[in-house]
Amino acid sequence: MEAVTALRAEVERLAAQAAPTEDAMWNQTLQERDTYHDWADKLAEGIAAHLGIEIGEHSAGMGSAESNNPWANALEAIQSAAQSAPQAQGQDAAPAEQPQDNELLADTPTPKPQDGMWILTAPDGRTYQADSPQRCCGLEQRERVPADVAMARILRASSEPDDSELLDWLDATNKRFKMGWEVGVSPAGNCRVQSVICLGNSEPVTIRAAIRAARAKE
């Protein structure tokens, strides 16, 4: 029962984090806006310093004849410099490399982790060694939560009628992103629970169905 209580508390904590208040969302938006403005100012100042030009300060009345936009001034200056560069270098200058197509970028294979031994170091100095970063994380997680404990918690939660709303919350949260669940037990005995993307028009697998499928393979 203690495991179920702990699981309920963790789900409620995650649910609270997943629903920020309107004030928090507005504050985050304002902070992001200020950050973008700061970086835009730094970029414009860097261009001005590199090209040795004067871009001025922001002035009121954007769009009017009296207004001044240093971001636009910097952009215009760097575009003019880019257009004149090949002409200054002569006819033999190589053409600028064109941006890659998004479809081509999407087909670019993801590089595998570097071959060799990876080491994950915990704050207390403990280390976990494996041949990939994912397996290092898996070793650390299995040390904290043994496989039998993880599976017992899941099975206990799925069998408790009072906790059905917690499982429903897990399903509803994933379904918003067209994702279901997958539960498995490795040959070593550790339990694996993860979200999976639904392909095509397939329906997301519920957490209950995923648990039953894992138990059927035992």
mmCIF file of C-alpha atoms in Angstrom:
data_model
loop_
_atom_site.group_PDB
_atom_site.id
_atom_site.type_symbol
_atom_site.label_atom_id
_atom_site.label_comp_id
_atom_site.label_asym_id
_atom_site.label_seq_id
_atom_site.Cartn_x
_atom_site.Cartn_y
_atom_site.Cartn_z
ATOM 1 C CA MET A 1 0.000 0.000 0.000
ATOM 2 C CA GLU A 2 2.914 2.322 0.660
ATOM 3 C CA ALA A 3 4.070 1.857 -2.945
ATOM 4 C CA VAL A 4 0.614 2.764 -4.266
ATOM 5 C CA THR A 5 0.491 5.852 -2.065
ATOM 6 C CA ALA A 6 3.917 6.918 -3.311
ATOM 7 C CA LEU A 7 2.863 6.357 -6.938
ATOM 8 C CA ARG A 8 -0.297 8.418 -6.414
ATOM 9 C CA ALA A 9 1.686 11.271 -4.879
ATOM 10 C CA GLU A 10 4.185 11.229 -7.758
ATOM 11 C CA VAL A 11 1.447 11.284 -10.413
ATOM 12 C CA GLU A 12 -0.321 14.157 -8.654
ATOM 13 C CA ARG A 13 2.965 16.060 -8.484
ATOM 14 C CA LEU A 14 3.566 15.530 -12.213
ATOM 15 C CA ALA A 15 -0.007 16.568 -13.003
ATOM 16 C CA ALA A 16 0.464 19.813 -11.080
ATOM 17 C CA GLN A 17 3.689 20.521 -12.946
ATOM 18 C CA ALA A 18 2.041 19.787 -16.295
ATOM 19 C CA ALA A 19 -0.593 22.493 -15.763
ATOM 20 C CA PRO A 20 1.165 25.842 -15.172
ATOM 21 C CA THR A 21 -0.940 28.774 -14.081
ATOM 22 C CA GLU A 22 -1.857 31.548 -16.469
ATOM 23 C CA ASP A 23 0.355 33.977 -14.547
ATOM 24 C CA ALA A 24 3.294 31.585 -14.832
ATOM 25 C CA MET A 25 2.744 31.275 -18.592
ATOM 26 C CA TRP A 26 2.612 35.063 -18.996
ATOM 27 C CA ASN A 27 5.770 35.477 -16.904
ATOM 28 C CA GLN A 28 7.557 32.875 -18.996
ATOM 29 C CA THR A 29 6.452 34.597 -22.213
ATOM 30 C CA LEU A 30 7.704 37.968 -20.981
ATOM 31 C CA GLN A 31 11.020 36.472 -19.856
ATOM 32 C CA GLU A 32 11.489 34.783 -23.234
ATOM 33 C CA ARG A 33 10.668 38.035 -25.022
ATOM 34 C CA ASP A 34 13.226 39.935 -22.967
ATOM 35 C CA THR A 35 15.822 37.246 -23.652
ATOM 36 C CA TYR A 36 15.171 37.407 -27.406
ATOM 37 C CA HIS A 37 15.495 41.189 -27.331
ATOM 38 C CA ASP A 38 18.779 40.993 -25.425
ATOM 39 C CA TRP A 39 20.264 38.537 -27.900
ATOM 40 C CA ALA A 40 18.974 40.570 -30.865
ATOM 41 C CA ASP A 41 20.695 43.646 -29.421
ATOM 42 C CA LYS A 42 23.954 41.725 -28.921
ATOM 43 C CA LEU A 43 23.810 40.337 -32.462
ATOM 44 C CA ALA A 44 23.151 43.754 -33.981
ATOM 45 C CA GLU A 45 25.971 45.329 -31.953
ATOM 46 C CA GLY A 46 28.328 42.532 -33.031
ATOM 47 C CA ILE A 47 27.502 43.094 -36.712
ATOM 48 C CA ALA A 48 27.991 46.833 -36.329
ATOM 49 C CA ALA A 49 31.382 46.351 -34.661
ATOM 50 C CA HIS A 50 32.507 43.832 -37.299
ATOM 51 C CA LEU A 51 31.500 46.025 -40.240
ATOM 52 C CA GLY A 52 32.472 49.299 -38.571
ATOM 53 C CA ILE A 53 29.066 50.905 -39.052
ATOM 54 C CA GLU A 54 26.669 52.905 -36.889
ATOM 55 C CA ILE A 55 23.235 51.344 -36.365
ATOM 56 C CA GLY A 56 21.896 53.811 -33.760
ATOM 57 C CA GLU A 57 19.496 53.204 -30.888
ATOM 58 C CA HIS A 58 15.860 52.081 -30.799
ATOM 59 C CA SER A 59 13.481 55.010 -31.177
ATOM 60 C CA ALA A 60 9.721 55.341 -30.778
ATOM 61 C CA GLY A 61 7.296 55.409 -33.651
ATOM 62 C CA MET A 62 8.348 52.170 -35.338
ATOM 63 C CA GLY A 63 7.459 52.337 -39.024
ATOM 64 C CA SER A 64 7.467 56.131 -39.264
ATOM 65 C CA ALA A 65 10.099 58.234 -40.982
ATOM 66 C CA GLU A 66 11.542 59.354 -37.643
ATOM 67 C CA SER A 67 11.883 55.833 -36.189
ATOM 68 C CA ASN A 68 15.122 53.881 -36.016
ATOM 69 C CA ASN A 69 15.458 50.105 -35.795
ATOM 70 C CA PRO A 70 19.068 49.011 -35.151
ATOM 71 C CA TRP A 71 18.139 45.362 -35.773
ATOM 72 C CA ALA A 72 16.907 46.198 -39.273
ATOM 73 C CA ASN A 73 19.959 48.397 -39.887
ATOM 74 C CA ALA A 74 22.309 45.577 -38.910
ATOM 75 C CA LEU A 75 20.431 43.067 -41.069
ATOM 76 C CA GLU A 76 20.542 45.361 -44.101
ATOM 77 C CA ALA A 77 24.257 45.975 -43.598
ATOM 78 C CA ILE A 78 25.193 42.294 -43.294
ATOM 79 C CA GLN A 79 23.051 41.397 -46.337
ATOM 80 C CA SER A 80 24.751 44.106 -48.393
ATOM 81 C CA ALA A 81 28.177 42.896 -47.272
ATOM 82 C CA ALA A 82 27.293 39.293 -48.206
ATOM 83 C CA GLN A 83 26.111 40.326 -51.681
ATOM 84 C CA SER A 84 29.223 42.384 -52.417
ATOM 85 C CA ALA A 85 31.747 39.827 -51.104
ATOM 86 C CA PRO A 86 31.819 37.518 -54.184
ATOM 87 C CA GLN A 87 32.230 40.506 -56.513
ATOM 88 C CA ALA A 88 35.172 41.800 -54.486
ATOM 89 C CA GLN A 89 36.872 38.391 -54.650
ATOM 90 C CA GLY A 90 36.544 38.087 -58.433
ATOM 91 C CA GLN A 91 34.773 35.759 -60.822
ATOM 92 C CA ASP A 92 36.554 32.678 -59.464
ATOM 93 C CA ALA A 93 34.889 32.987 -56.070
ATOM 94 C CA ALA A 94 32.909 29.871 -55.140
ATOM 95 C CA PRO A 95 29.153 30.372 -54.902
ATOM 96 C CA ALA A 96 27.678 30.492 -51.426
ATOM 97 C CA GLU A 97 26.459 27.147 -50.152
ATOM 98 C CA GLN A 98 22.683 26.896 -50.336
ATOM 99 C CA PRO A 99 20.703 25.865 -47.276
ATOM 100 C CA GLN A 100 19.858 22.192 -47.204
ATOM 101 C CA ASP A 101 16.309 21.071 -47.874
ATOM 102 C CA ASN A 102 14.331 20.111 -44.766
ATOM 103 C CA GLU A 103 13.428 16.750 -46.298
ATOM 104 C CA LEU A 104 17.108 15.973 -46.814
ATOM 105 C CA LEU A 105 17.879 17.007 -43.256
ATOM 106 C CA ALA A 106 15.088 14.781 -41.950
ATOM 107 C CA ASP A 107 16.648 11.781 -43.728
ATOM 108 C CA THR A 108 20.082 12.425 -42.217
ATOM 109 C CA PRO A 109 20.949 9.418 -40.032
ATOM 110 C CA THR A 110 21.585 10.032 -36.354
ATOM 111 C CA PRO A 111 25.210 9.221 -35.460
ATOM 112 C CA LYS A 112 25.677 6.367 -33.020
ATOM 113 C CA PRO A 113 27.320 7.068 -29.644
ATOM 114 C CA GLN A 114 31.093 6.933 -29.753
ATOM 115 C CA ASP A 115 32.583 3.476 -29.375
ATOM 116 C CA GLY A 116 34.229 2.805 -26.057
ATOM 117 C CA MET A 117 33.379 2.850 -22.394
ATOM 118 C CA TRP A 118 31.000 5.560 -21.126
ATOM 119 C CA ILE A 119 31.032 6.605 -17.494
ATOM 120 C CA LEU A 120 28.170 8.265 -15.605
ATOM 121 C CA THR A 121 29.284 9.898 -12.347
ATOM 122 C CA ALA A 122 26.729 10.587 -9.602
ATOM 123 C CA PRO A 123 27.021 13.605 -7.285
ATOM 124 C CA ASP A 124 28.128 11.315 -4.459
ATOM 125 C CA GLY A 125 30.985 9.939 -6.563
ATOM 126 C CA ARG A 126 29.478 6.616 -7.593
ATOM 127 C CA THR A 127 30.151 5.672 -11.221
ATOM 128 C CA TYR A 128 28.280 3.549 -13.749
ATOM 129 C CA GLN A 129 30.157 2.189 -16.757
ATOM 130 C CA ALA A 130 28.670 0.797 -19.971
ATOM 131 C CA ASP A 131 29.196 0.901 -23.730
ATOM 132 C CA SER A 132 26.519 3.576 -24.311
ATOM 133 C CA PRO A 133 25.126 6.582 -22.407
ATOM 134 C CA GLN A 134 21.646 5.015 -22.326
ATOM 135 C CA ARG A 135 22.943 1.878 -20.632
ATOM 136 C CA CYS A 136 24.814 3.967 -18.067
ATOM 137 C CA CYS A 137 21.537 5.655 -17.148
ATOM 138 C CA GLY A 138 19.831 2.269 -17.044
ATOM 139 C CA LEU A 139 22.396 0.945 -14.562
ATOM 140 C CA GLU A 140 21.856 3.931 -12.280
ATOM 141 C CA GLN A 141 18.081 3.598 -12.447
ATOM 142 C CA ARG A 142 18.107 -0.138 -11.733
ATOM 143 C CA GLU A 143 20.277 0.487 -8.683
ATOM 144 C CA ARG A 144 17.794 2.980 -7.289
ATOM 145 C CA VAL A 145 14.669 1.018 -8.254
ATOM 146 C CA PRO A 146 15.205 -2.771 -8.439
ATOM 147 C CA ALA A 147 13.297 -4.579 -11.196
ATOM 148 C CA ASP A 148 11.024 -6.506 -8.817
ATOM 149 C CA VAL A 149 10.116 -3.309 -6.988
ATOM 150 C CA ALA A 150 9.300 -1.443 -10.215
ATOM 151 C CA MET A 151 7.135 -4.266 -11.564
ATOM 152 C CA ALA A 152 5.395 -4.760 -8.209
ATOM 153 C CA ARG A 153 4.496 -1.088 -8.090
ATOM 154 C CA ILE A 154 3.031 -1.146 -11.587
ATOM 155 C CA LEU A 155 1.062 -4.348 -11.052
ATOM 156 C CA ARG A 156 -0.212 -3.168 -7.675
ATOM 157 C CA ALA A 157 -1.337 0.146 -9.135
ATOM 158 C CA SER A 158 -3.115 -1.546 -12.036
ATOM 159 C CA SER A 159 -5.064 -3.825 -9.685
ATOM 160 C CA GLU A 160 -6.225 -1.103 -7.289
ATOM 161 C CA PRO A 161 -9.728 0.175 -8.248
ATOM 162 C CA ASP A 162 -9.133 3.409 -6.347
ATOM 163 C CA ASP A 163 -6.087 4.154 -8.495
ATOM 164 C CA SER A 164 -7.810 3.743 -11.843
ATOM 165 C CA GLU A 165 -7.964 7.513 -12.229
ATOM 166 C CA LEU A 166 -4.170 7.650 -11.992
ATOM 167 C CA LEU A 167 -3.802 5.181 -14.848
ATOM 168 C CA ASP A 168 -6.440 7.094 -16.812
ATOM 169 C CA TRP A 169 -4.412 10.270 -16.286
ATOM 170 C CA LEU A 170 -1.309 8.574 -17.693
ATOM 171 C CA ASP A 171 -3.254 7.460 -20.777
ATOM 172 C CA ALA A 172 -4.886 10.862 -21.290
ATOM 173 C CA THR A 173 -1.581 12.703 -20.930
ATOM 174 C CA ASN A 174 0.121 10.550 -23.570
ATOM 175 C CA LYS A 175 -2.880 10.478 -25.899
ATOM 176 C CA ARG A 176 -2.640 14.248 -26.406
ATOM 177 C CA PHE A 177 0.655 13.589 -28.196
ATOM 178 C CA LYS A 178 -0.612 10.453 -30.011
ATOM 179 C CA MET A 179 1.532 8.257 -27.800
ATOM 180 C CA GLY A 180 0.821 5.006 -25.985
ATOM 181 C CA TRP A 181 2.695 2.755 -23.568
ATOM 182 C CA GLU A 182 5.069 -0.181 -23.746
ATOM 183 C CA VAL A 183 5.965 -2.386 -20.770
ATOM 184 C CA GLY A 184 8.576 -5.107 -20.952
ATOM 185 C CA VAL A 185 10.878 -7.275 -18.878
ATOM 186 C CA SER A 186 14.442 -7.766 -20.080
ATOM 187 C CA PRO A 187 16.285 -11.103 -19.855
ATOM 188 C CA ALA A 188 18.115 -9.689 -16.834
ATOM 189 C CA GLY A 189 14.778 -9.257 -15.068
ATOM 190 C CA ASN A 190 14.511 -5.462 -14.955
ATOM 191 C CA CYS A 191 11.236 -3.797 -15.851
ATOM 192 C CA ARG A 192 11.028 -1.267 -18.678
ATOM 193 C CA VAL A 193 8.151 1.231 -19.014
ATOM 194 C CA GLN A 194 8.239 3.828 -21.771
ATOM 195 C CA SER A 195 6.061 6.009 -23.977
ATOM 196 C CA VAL A 196 5.838 5.038 -27.653
ATOM 197 C CA ILE A 197 4.671 7.022 -30.682
ATOM 198 C CA CYS A 198 1.654 5.621 -32.554
ATOM 199 C CA LEU A 199 2.284 5.252 -36.267
ATOM 200 C CA GLY A 200 -0.387 5.793 -38.893
ATOM 201 C CA ASN A 201 -3.949 5.540 -37.650
ATOM 202 C CA SER A 202 -3.224 3.019 -34.901
ATOM 203 C CA GLU A 203 -4.763 3.628 -31.503
ATOM 204 C CA PRO A 204 -2.448 4.307 -28.528
ATOM 205 C CA VAL A 205 -1.842 1.293 -26.285
ATOM 206 C CA THR A 206 -3.171 1.977 -22.775
ATOM 207 C CA ILE A 207 -0.997 1.438 -19.715
ATOM 208 C CA ARG A 208 -3.285 -1.412 -18.594
ATOM 209 C CA ALA A 209 -3.027 -3.176 -21.954
ATOM 210 C CA ALA A 210 0.746 -2.743 -21.966
ATOM 211 C CA ILE A 211 1.018 -4.278 -18.478
ATOM 212 C CA ARG A 212 -1.209 -7.232 -19.435
ATOM 213 C CA ALA A 213 0.866 -7.843 -22.570
ATOM 214 C CA ALA A 214 4.081 -7.864 -20.509
ATOM 215 C CA ARG A 215 2.608 -10.314 -17.982
ATOM 216 C CA ALA A 216 1.422 -12.619 -20.763
ATOM 217 C CA LYS A 217 5.029 -13.005 -21.954
ATOM 218 C CA GLU A 218 6.309 -14.152 -18.559
#
